[in-house]
Amino acid sequence: MGIDIKKHHVRKKNRTEPKSEDVYLKLLVKLYRFLARRTDSRFNKVVLKRLYMSRVNRPPISVSRIVRNLSNNKSKIAVVVGTVTDDDRLLEIPKITIAALRVTKTVKARILQAGGQVLTLDQLALRAPTGSNTILLRGPKNAREAVKHFGMGPHKHRKPYVRSKGRKFEKARGRRESRGFKPRAERRDEYNTFPLNVKPKTYSISEAVTHTQSPIVTGTSVIGFKYQDGVMMAADNLASYGQLARFKDIQRLHPLGDHTVLGASGDISDFQYTIKMLNSLMTKEYYINDGHVFQSPHIYEYLSRVMYQRRSEFNPLWNGYIVGGFHKGEGFLGYVDLLGTTYQASTIATGFGAYLALPILRKVVDGRENLLTEAEAIELVDQCMRVLFYRDARSLNKFQRAKITAHGVEISEPISLATDWEIGASVRGYGT
C-alpha cells in the first residue's frame, strides 16, 4: 500500500464517533451504524452523521417550528437529532408525532395532552427502520448569541461587546442621542437652559446622582371598604402638579382581571409604571393558559414584594395602593405603601383620607360588613368624598366609584358632588 506524500500529515476532520461518553448516545450510534450499513436508506446515514456532531452543530428547535413544517404533513413523523423546546407563543399544539434525541418536560406534556406521541430514536428505528413517512428537521444553527458577534471590525455591522446594558453604555452605531452619543458643542438649548446631558458647572454636592426624592404629579386620598355584596372603592379625578390643580380627568381606579381593582394615591407616573407592569404580568399569565389566573390576593402579594424590593434599592415607587377584589365568595381589601408595609382590613383609606375619612368609615362599617347594603355604601362614599373635598386642599369634588362583586368590576363615570360653602361666611379669615 502506498503513502500519499502530499496529504499524509493532514488530519481528517470528519468525526467517526461522538466525543461524548454518554452510554445511551453510544448505543444509538451503534444502532444507526448498523442500519446505515445494512440498508440503502440515506436517512439512516444522515441521522448517524448528526449523532456524531457536537452540541453546537445540533441546535435546539422549537415546537412551533416543527408544527409549521408539519402543517401539510401531519401524518408524518418529525425527526430531530437534538433538543425540542417549548414556545409559549404557540397557544395550541395539534396532534403530532415527534422522535427526538431529547424533548423538554413541558413540550412532552403538551404533545401528549393533545393526543400526540413522543418517541425516542431507538423506538423510531423499530417503527421506521428506513425512515419512511418521516421528515428530518434541525434547528437554526446561527441563532446563538455568540454568532451575532462573529466578524467584528469596521463597517462589518456586527454586534459589539459592551460592558453592560443601559442608557450609559453603547447600544448601536451612529452619532445620535438615542444611541448614547452626547454632543459637545451645544451647551444650551433653544430655551437657554442646560440640556439633560449637560450639567452646569457647579461645585455643590448636588452633582451627585440621586434617585427621585419627591413625587411631582400626585393624587390624593383613595378609600375602600367592604359591604354585603363585595367591596366599594372611590377616588377623585385630580392630579396636582405641585400645588397646582393641573389635571382633572385622571382615573386612579384601574381594573385588573375580572374581580380586582387597584386604587393609587401618590405619584401618577409611578402608578402608570405599576399598571404597565401588572398588565404585562396578567397578559403573560393569560397566554400560558394553564387554567390559573391572578386573583386579588396574588396581585396584593406580588405588589408587596415589588414595593419592598424598590424600597430596599433606595428607589421607591412613591405610592400608596389599595387592592380591592372579590375572591372565594367574599370581598378582599388590602393596603400596600412605598415601604412595602401591608395589612388587610374591612376599611382602608390613603393620604388625608386616613385621618379624615377613616373614622367615618369605621363608625359605619365595622361589625356591619355583611349587613351594609349597596345604597348605604353609596351614601357613605358620598359623605366621605364630600368631607375630603372640604378639608383636603389637593382634592376635587369630581370622583369615581368602583364596585367589585361576584358579577365582576364596575367603575362609574366621573360623579360631581354638590357642595355648600355658606358656612364659610362664619369662618374667620374666609374670603379675605
CSV table of C-alpha atoms in Angstrom, one decimal, residues 68-369:
chain,number,residue,atom,x,y,z
A,68,ARG,CA,-45.1,24.9,11.0
A,69,ASN,CA,-43.2,22.3,9.0
A,70,LEU,CA,-45.8,19.6,9.6
A,71,SER,CA,-48.8,21.9,8.6
A,72,ASN,CA,-49.2,20.0,5.3
A,73,ASN,CA,-47.7,16.6,6.5
A,74,LYS,CA,-49.4,16.0,9.8
A,75,SER,CA,-49.4,12.2,9.2
A,76,LYS,CA,-45.5,12.1,9.1
A,77,ILE,CA,-43.2,11.7,12.0
A,78,ALA,CA,-40.9,14.7,12.7
A,79,VAL,CA,-37.4,13.5,13.5
A,80,VAL,CA,-34.9,15.8,15.3
A,81,VAL,CA,-31.4,14.7,16.2
A,82,GLY,CA,-31.2,17.3,19.0
A,83,THR,CA,-33.5,19.0,21.6
A,84,VAL,CA,-37.1,20.1,21.1
A,85,THR,CA,-38.0,23.1,23.3
A,86,ASP,CA,-41.3,24.8,24.2
A,87,ASP,CA,-42.7,28.0,22.7
A,88,ASP,CA,-45.2,30.0,24.9
A,89,ARG,CA,-46.4,31.9,21.8
A,90,LEU,CA,-47.9,28.7,20.4
A,91,LEU,CA,-51.3,28.5,22.2
A,92,GLU,CA,-52.4,25.2,20.9
A,93,ILE,CA,-50.4,22.2,19.7
A,94,PRO,CA,-52.1,19.9,17.2
A,95,LYS,CA,-51.9,16.1,17.3
A,96,ILE,CA,-48.4,15.3,16.1
A,97,THR,CA,-45.7,12.6,16.4
A,98,ILE,CA,-42.1,13.6,17.3
A,99,ALA,CA,-39.0,11.5,17.5
A,100,ALA,CA,-36.0,13.4,19.1
A,101,LEU,CA,-32.8,12.9,21.0
A,102,ARG,CA,-34.3,15.0,23.8
A,103,VAL,CA,-37.6,16.7,24.5
A,104,THR,CA,-38.2,19.1,27.3
A,105,LYS,CA,-40.7,18.3,30.0
A,106,THR,CA,-43.3,20.9,29.1
A,107,VAL,CA,-43.3,20.1,25.4
A,108,LYS,CA,-43.8,16.4,26.1
A,109,ALA,CA,-46.7,17.1,28.4
A,110,ARG,CA,-48.4,19.4,25.8
A,111,ILE,CA,-48.0,17.0,23.0
A,112,LEU,CA,-49.3,14.0,25.0
A,113,GLN,CA,-52.2,16.2,26.2
A,114,ALA,CA,-53.1,16.9,22.5
A,115,GLY,CA,-53.2,13.2,21.8
A,116,GLY,CA,-49.8,13.1,20.0
A,117,GLN,CA,-46.7,10.9,20.5
A,118,VAL,CA,-43.2,11.4,21.6
A,119,LEU,CA,-40.7,8.8,20.5
A,120,THR,CA,-37.0,8.1,21.2
A,121,LEU,CA,-34.7,7.4,18.3
A,122,ASP,CA,-34.5,3.7,19.1
A,123,GLN,CA,-38.3,3.5,19.1
A,124,LEU,CA,-38.2,5.2,15.7
A,125,ALA,CA,-35.8,2.6,14.4
A,126,LEU,CA,-38.4,-0.1,15.2
A,127,ARG,CA,-41.3,1.8,13.6
A,128,ALA,CA,-39.5,3.2,10.5
A,129,PRO,CA,-36.1,1.4,10.1
A,130,THR,CA,-35.6,3.1,6.7
A,131,GLY,CA,-37.0,6.5,7.6
A,132,SER,CA,-40.2,6.1,5.6
A,133,ASN,CA,-43.0,8.6,6.3
A,134,THR,CA,-40.7,10.9,8.2
A,135,ILE,CA,-39.5,14.4,7.9
A,136,LEU,CA,-36.0,15.2,9.2
A,137,LEU,CA,-35.7,18.6,10.8
A,138,ARG,CA,-32.9,20.6,12.5
A,139,GLY,CA,-32.8,23.9,14.4
A,140,PRO,CA,-31.3,27.2,13.2
A,141,LYS,CA,-27.5,26.8,13.6
A,142,ASN,CA,-26.7,30.6,13.6
A,143,ALA,CA,-29.3,31.7,16.1
A,144,ARG,CA,-26.9,31.7,19.0
A,145,GLU,CA,-26.0,34.9,20.7
A,146,ALA,CA,-22.3,34.3,20.1
A,147,VAL,CA,-22.8,34.3,16.3
A,148,LYS,CA,-24.0,37.9,16.4
A,149,HIS,CA,-20.6,39.0,17.5
A,150,PHE,CA,-18.5,37.0,14.9
A,151,GLY,CA,-16.6,39.0,12.3
A,152,MET,CA,-16.2,42.2,14.4
A,153,GLY,CA,-14.5,45.1,12.6
A,154,PRO,CA,-15.0,48.4,11.0
A,155,HIS,CA,-18.0,48.5,8.7
A,156,LYS,CA,-19.0,44.9,9.5
A,157,HIS,CA,-22.3,45.7,11.1
A,158,ARG,CA,-21.8,43.1,13.8
A,159,LYS,CA,-23.0,43.3,17.4
A,160,PRO,CA,-20.3,44.8,19.6
A,161,TYR,CA,-19.2,43.5,23.0
A,162,VAL,CA,-20.2,46.1,25.6
A,163,ARG,CA,-19.5,46.3,29.4
A,164,SER,CA,-23.2,46.3,30.3
A,165,LYS,CA,-26.6,47.2,29.1
A,166,GLY,CA,-28.2,50.5,29.9
A,167,ARG,CA,-28.5,54.2,29.0
A,168,LYS,CA,-24.9,54.9,29.8
A,169,PHE,CA,-23.4,52.2,27.5
A,170,GLU,CA,-23.1,51.8,23.8
A,171,LYS,CA,-26.1,50.3,22.1
A,172,ALA,CA,-25.5,50.7,18.4
A,173,ARG,CA,-23.7,52.7,15.7
A,174,GLY,CA,-24.5,56.3,14.9
A,175,ARG,CA,-23.9,59.8,16.3
A,176,ARG,CA,-27.3,60.3,17.8
A,177,GLU,CA,-28.7,60.8,21.3
A,178,SER,CA,-30.8,57.6,21.3
A,179,ARG,CA,-27.5,55.6,21.0
A,180,GLY,CA,-25.6,57.2,23.8
A,181,PHE,CA,-23.9,60.0,21.8
A,182,LYS,CA,-23.5,63.2,23.7
A,183,PRO,CA,-22.9,66.4,21.7
A,184,ARG,CA,-20.1,68.6,22.9
A,185,ALA,CA,-20.8,71.9,21.1
A,186,GLU,CA,-24.3,72.8,22.1
A,187,ARG,CA,-24.1,73.8,25.8
A,188,ARG,CA,-27.6,75.3,25.9
A,189,ASP,CA,-30.8,74.5,24.2
A,190,GLU,CA,-33.2,76.9,22.4
A,191,TYR,CA,-34.8,77.8,25.7
A,192,ASN,CA,-31.5,79.0,27.1
A,193,THR,CA,-31.4,76.2,29.6
A,194,PHE,CA,-28.9,73.3,30.1
A,195,PRO,CA,-30.0,70.1,28.3
A,196,LEU,CA,-30.2,66.9,30.4
A,197,ASN,CA,-26.9,65.6,29.1
A,198,VAL,CA,-25.0,68.9,30.0
A,199,LYS,CA,-24.7,69.9,33.6
A,200,PRO,CA,-23.9,73.5,34.6
A,201,LYS,CA,-20.6,73.9,36.2
A,202,THR,CA,-21.1,73.9,39.9
A,203,TYR,CA,-19.2,72.8,43.0
A,204,SER,CA,-22.1,71.8,45.2
A,205,ILE,CA,-23.0,68.3,46.5
A,206,SER,CA,-26.0,68.4,44.1
A,207,GLU,CA,-23.8,67.0,41.4
A,208,ALA,CA,-24.2,63.5,42.9
A,209,VAL,CA,-26.5,61.2,41.0
A,210,THR,CA,-29.7,60.7,43.1
A,211,HIS,CA,-33.0,58.9,42.5
A,212,THR,CA,-36.3,60.7,42.7
A,213,GLN,CA,-36.6,62.3,46.2
A,214,SER,CA,-40.1,63.6,45.9
A,215,PRO,CA,-43.1,63.0,43.6
A,216,ILE,CA,-44.1,65.6,41.0
A,217,VAL,CA,-47.6,65.0,39.8
A,218,THR,CA,-49.7,63.4,42.6
A,219,GLY,CA,-53.1,62.2,43.5
A,220,THR,CA,-54.6,62.3,47.0
A,221,SER,CA,-56.9,60.0,49.0
A,222,VAL,CA,-58.4,56.7,48.0
A,223,ILE,CA,-61.0,55.0,50.2
A,224,GLY,CA,-62.2,51.4,50.2
A,225,PHE,CA,-64.5,49.3,52.4
A,226,LYS,CA,-66.4,46.0,52.5
A,227,TYR,CA,-70.2,45.7,52.3
A,228,GLN,CA,-72.6,42.8,51.9
A,229,ASP,CA,-72.1,42.3,48.2
A,230,GLY,CA,-68.3,42.8,48.0
A,231,VAL,CA,-66.0,45.9,48.1
A,232,MET,CA,-66.7,49.6,47.3
A,233,MET,CA,-63.8,52.0,46.4
A,234,ALA,CA,-63.6,55.7,45.5
A,235,ALA,CA,-61.0,58.2,44.4
A,236,ASP,CA,-61.2,61.7,42.9
A,237,ASN,CA,-60.0,62.6,39.4
A,238,LEU,CA,-57.5,65.3,40.3
A,239,ALA,CA,-53.7,65.1,39.7
A,240,SER,CA,-51.9,68.0,41.2
A,241,TYR,CA,-48.7,69.4,39.7
A,242,GLY,CA,-47.1,70.6,42.9
A,243,GLN,CA,-49.7,72.9,44.4
A,244,LEU,CA,-51.4,73.5,41.1
A,245,ALA,CA,-54.7,71.5,40.4
A,246,ARG,CA,-53.5,70.7,36.9
A,247,PHE,CA,-55.2,67.6,35.6
A,248,LYS,CA,-58.8,67.0,36.4
A,249,ASP,CA,-59.6,63.9,34.5
A,250,ILE,CA,-57.2,61.3,35.8
A,251,GLN,CA,-58.6,57.8,36.6
A,252,ARG,CA,-56.9,56.5,39.7
A,253,LEU,CA,-59.0,53.3,39.9
A,254,HIS,CA,-57.8,50.7,37.5
A,255,PRO,CA,-59.4,47.2,36.8
A,256,LEU,CA,-57.1,44.2,36.8
A,257,GLY,CA,-58.7,41.0,35.6
A,258,ASP,CA,-62.3,40.2,36.2
A,259,HIS,CA,-62.6,40.8,40.0
A,260,THR,CA,-59.8,43.2,41.1
A,261,VAL,CA,-59.4,47.0,41.2
A,262,LEU,CA,-56.2,48.8,42.1
A,263,GLY,CA,-56.5,52.3,43.6
A,264,ALA,CA,-53.5,54.6,44.0
A,265,SER,CA,-52.5,57.8,45.7
A,266,GLY,CA,-49.1,59.4,45.3
A,267,ASP,CA,-47.1,59.9,42.2
A,268,ILE,CA,-49.1,59.4,39.0
A,269,SER,CA,-46.1,58.3,36.8
A,270,ASP,CA,-45.2,55.6,39.3
A,271,PHE,CA,-48.8,54.4,39.2
A,272,GLN,CA,-48.7,54.3,35.4
A,273,TYR,CA,-45.5,52.2,35.6
A,274,THR,CA,-47.1,49.8,38.1
A,275,ILE,CA,-50.2,49.4,35.9
A,276,LYS,CA,-48.0,48.7,32.8
A,277,MET,CA,-46.0,46.1,34.9
A,278,LEU,CA,-49.1,44.3,36.2
A,279,ASN,CA,-50.9,44.3,32.8
A,280,SER,CA,-47.8,42.7,31.2
A,281,LEU,CA,-47.8,40.1,34.0
A,282,MET,CA,-51.5,39.4,33.5
A,283,THR,CA,-51.1,39.1,29.8
A,284,LYS,CA,-48.2,36.6,30.2
A,285,GLU,CA,-50.2,34.5,32.6
A,286,TYR,CA,-53.2,34.5,30.2
A,287,TYR,CA,-51.1,33.2,27.3
A,288,ILE,CA,-49.7,30.4,29.4
A,289,ASN,CA,-53.3,29.2,29.5
A,290,ASP,CA,-52.8,26.6,32.3
A,291,GLY,CA,-56.1,27.3,34.0
A,292,HIS,CA,-54.7,29.7,36.6
A,293,VAL,CA,-55.2,33.4,36.7
A,294,PHE,CA,-54.0,36.1,39.1
A,295,GLN,CA,-56.7,36.9,41.7
A,296,SER,CA,-56.8,39.7,44.2
A,297,PRO,CA,-54.6,38.1,46.9
A,298,HIS,CA,-52.0,37.2,44.3
A,299,ILE,CA,-51.8,40.7,43.0
A,300,TYR,CA,-51.7,42.0,46.6
A,301,GLU,CA,-48.8,39.7,47.5
A,302,TYR,CA,-46.9,40.4,44.2
A,303,LEU,CA,-47.2,44.2,44.7
A,304,SER,CA,-46.0,44.0,48.3
A,305,ARG,CA,-42.8,42.2,47.1
A,306,VAL,CA,-42.2,44.8,44.3
A,307,MET,CA,-42.7,47.8,46.7
A,308,TYR,CA,-40.3,46.3,49.3
A,309,GLN,CA,-37.7,45.5,46.7
A,310,ARG,CA,-37.8,49.0,45.3
A,311,ARG,CA,-37.6,50.5,48.8
A,312,SER,CA,-34.6,48.3,49.6
A,313,GLU,CA,-32.8,49.7,46.5
A,314,PHE,CA,-33.5,53.3,47.7
A,315,ASN,CA,-35.6,53.9,44.6
A,316,PRO,CA,-39.2,53.5,45.9
A,317,LEU,CA,-42.4,53.8,43.9
A,318,TRP,CA,-44.0,56.8,45.6
A,319,ASN,CA,-47.5,55.4,46.0
A,320,GLY,CA,-49.9,54.0,48.5
A,321,TYR,CA,-52.1,51.3,46.9
A,322,ILE,CA,-55.4,49.8,47.8
A,323,VAL,CA,-56.2,46.4,46.3
A,324,GLY,CA,-59.9,45.6,46.3
A,325,GLY,CA,-61.4,42.5,44.9
A,326,PHE,CA,-63.7,39.5,45.2
A,327,HIS,CA,-62.2,36.1,46.0
A,328,LYS,CA,-63.7,32.8,47.1
A,329,GLY,CA,-67.1,34.2,47.7
A,330,GLU,CA,-66.1,37.2,49.8
A,331,GLY,CA,-64.6,40.7,49.5
A,332,PHE,CA,-60.9,41.3,49.6
A,333,LEU,CA,-59.3,44.6,50.7
A,334,GLY,CA,-55.5,45.1,51.2
A,335,TYR,CA,-53.1,48.1,51.6
A,336,VAL,CA,-49.5,48.4,50.3
A,337,ASP,CA,-47.3,51.5,50.7
A,338,LEU,CA,-44.0,52.7,49.4
A,339,LEU,CA,-42.1,51.0,52.2
A,340,GLY,CA,-43.6,47.6,51.4
A,341,THR,CA,-45.8,47.8,54.5
A,342,THR,CA,-49.0,45.7,54.1
A,343,TYR,CA,-52.2,45.0,56.0
A,344,GLN,CA,-55.8,43.9,55.3
A,345,ALA,CA,-58.9,45.4,56.9
A,346,SER,CA,-62.5,46.0,56.2
A,347,THR,CA,-62.0,49.7,55.9
A,348,ILE,CA,-58.9,51.4,54.4
A,349,ALA,CA,-58.0,54.9,53.3
A,350,THR,CA,-54.8,56.5,52.0
A,351,GLY,CA,-53.5,60.1,52.1
A,352,PHE,CA,-55.6,62.6,54.1
A,353,GLY,CA,-58.4,60.0,54.0
A,354,ALA,CA,-56.6,58.0,56.7
A,355,TYR,CA,-57.2,61.0,59.1
A,356,LEU,CA,-60.5,62.4,57.8
A,357,ALA,CA,-62.5,59.6,56.1
A,358,LEU,CA,-61.3,56.5,58.0
A,359,PRO,CA,-63.1,57.4,61.3
A,360,ILE,CA,-66.3,57.9,59.4
A,361,LEU,CA,-65.9,54.5,57.6
A,362,ARG,CA,-65.1,52.7,60.9
A,363,LYS,CA,-68.1,54.1,62.6
A,364,VAL,CA,-70.5,52.9,59.9
A,365,VAL,CA,-68.8,49.7,58.6
A,366,ASP,CA,-67.0,47.9,61.5
A,367,GLY,CA,-69.1,45.0,62.6
A,368,ARG,CA,-71.7,45.6,59.8
A,369,GLU,CA,-69.8,44.3,56.8
